[in-house]
Structure formats: C-alpha cells, structure tokens
Amino acid sequence: VFPGVRQAQWLTKTKLVEGLPPAVQGIMDNPALGLQELEERAKHMVSHARLWDTAEVAPRRERYCPMLFENLIHICRLMSGKFPSLSKRMLARNCRIAATWERESILLQVRGLSGILMNSMTPIPPVASKEEILATKEHVLETFYPIAPTIDLQEVNVYKELNDTGQCFRDGYPYSHPHTLFFLESANVRTDRFRPEQLRAKMLMFAFGNALAKAKALHGNDPKVLEQPVVVQSIGTDGQLFQFMVFQLNTTDLVSNDGIKNLVWIDSDQNLYERAQCVPEVKKRVVTKPAGISGFQPDTFKKFLALYLHGTV
C-alpha cells in the first residue's frame, strides 16, 4: 500500500513534526483556562451521542459520529463567555475548495468538498518561529524512486488552473480566514470509511489546499516564501478515534525540493473513549460489562478544545 501521509508530504513540500505544536500544548496545560471543568460535560456528551440519542439498541455510526461532533462544538462554544472573540467564528458546511500548484514538472490540483470548515475573522498566528522556518531548508524530502510520487492520483485534463476558496470567502465576507477543517468518517460499513492513515493524508491535502488558496488570494500567484505564513488546522474522527493536525504554509514556491519547506504537526490515533456499551453484557446472570462509556480519555477532548481555542487564547 502506498504510504498516505508520506506521499502527501512530498506533494505539498512539507516536513512532518510528531505531536501538537507548543502553542496548542500550552493551551491544554494552562490551568487558568479551566478546561478540566468541562471534562465531565464532555463525558456526558459522549454518552448522549452513543447511548441516549436514539431508541435503537446500538446507534449507527452515521448517526452518532455527527452527533458527537455537534456536542463537542457546543462545549467549545461555551468558552465564548470567557473569550468573546470566539463568537467571531462561522461553521461552513459543504465548502468547495480548488487549489493548483506545480511540483517538479507536474501540475497538481486539490479540489472537492473540504469537510466542515470553521472560519474566523482573524487568522491563526504562525506556530513556528522564523528560525524554525529557516531550519526547514536543511530538511530532505523523502523520494519514492522508482515509484512515481503521483502513482495513485487521478489524472485529468485541466483547462483552467483554479485557485478558489469556495463560497466561504467571497469578497467582503467577514469570516474570511480558514481556521479548522473537520472530517467525519461516519459511514457504518468499515470499507466505506477512510482508514486512519488515508484520513490523515486527506486532512493534510485539504489543509494545504485551503492554506494555498488563501495565500494566493492574499498575495497573488507568484511563488514566494510568505512573510506571514498561513496556518490551517484539521481534525478527523470516526466518532471514537481522533486525528489532530496543524499545518503551516511557509512557501508557495513548490516546484523544487530545495529551500523553505512547509510544516505539519500531527497527533495520530487518539481515542476519546475505549468502549460504549449500549446494553449490559451478562454472563451466567452476572453483569460482566455494565452499560455506559468506559475508558474516557479527557486529554483527547482537551486537544479538540485547544485546537478550537487556538488563535484566540
């Protein structure tokens, strides 16, 4: 199987950093924000999505995955009492994106529906320092020789090189900065869902596409190292397992492998809970597994909340 994220890194000229950036980690670790006070509410929301939202014995993923997302966003919005600027956000659904770039001698385009997009009135500040950005010059991108890095991409005739941030960013639209993309892998049948590695690759391509389209809207089409990098985040989930990503577009000069690279921080495969038992499991008239949520992971919830707060707090 061709490696998903590694391929996406080559296509987008990006260096990978494992884990979340210090700016996000700092939000999680700041006791003054009182994130832990919301943990019990988050656990309650998981129970609501998995156990109580339906009369079915076991709710289907296509129902509980979007419900869990809405519940978590609801908790995040409660923070706008403390941070009024959080109310300057807008969720756009079915947003289309198109971004075109050249890599070596290949013309590439990412286009399609980019999940649910949260827009903001103000951009997320850069997460990597000028020194960290300059240090990416030394990073050597992995090649896949003799396999072409475009091996499984769909080949099409491009009649128009589109760079379009979709309906979300028309002139004069107040929420003009892409903040976080949300991808819900909510198909009931496992084979219809992206595997975690595929999902992370998709998240990277669409975060990059949104950042590139925004950078071109701001600075024109000429390839250049950006004075002010564009940061776009991404969260993917199947209703239990979460993928977190922060992408920083440092350059639109993507043709060669030399020079400044873009940066992505990925925190992979974080369970929000281990199991949701809709009805108790009974063996020999003894309850071996009680009904309810077990193995709730408050840190995964805090990561979701920290990415939401990032750029405001």
XYZ file of N, CA and C in Angstrom, residues 38-47 68 72 75 272 296 301:
48
model
N -14.638 21.156 32.176
C -15.571 20.736 31.125
C -15.502 19.240 30.836
N -14.574 18.547 31.498
C -14.382 17.115 31.203
C -15.640 16.293 31.458
N -16.295 16.550 32.611
C -17.487 15.782 32.963
C -18.593 16.012 31.945
N -18.698 17.270 31.483
C -19.703 17.606 30.476
C -19.403 16.881 29.161
N -18.115 16.801 28.820
C -17.724 16.104 27.583
C -18.074 14.620 27.662
N -17.817 14.018 28.822
C -18.151 12.596 29.014
C -19.663 12.392 28.880
N -20.418 13.321 29.442
C -21.881 13.289 29.343
C -22.313 13.376 27.870
N -21.619 14.226 27.092
C -21.955 14.396 25.670
C -21.644 13.134 24.856
N -20.578 12.419 25.244
C -20.265 11.139 24.584
C -21.396 10.157 24.844
N -21.843 10.089 26.112
C -22.962 9.200 26.467
C -24.217 9.574 25.684
N -21.894 13.441 17.960
C -20.776 13.681 18.877
C -20.042 14.971 18.486
N -19.529 18.244 20.865
C -18.212 18.782 21.243
C -18.090 20.255 20.852
N -19.815 22.372 23.423
C -18.999 22.610 24.616
C -17.955 23.692 24.334
N -11.139 8.893 22.094
C -11.864 9.726 23.054
C -12.416 8.849 24.189
N -12.953 6.717 29.146
C -12.985 8.090 28.619
C -11.604 8.730 28.769
N -10.229 15.004 24.499
C -11.199 16.104 24.494
C -10.480 17.452 24.603
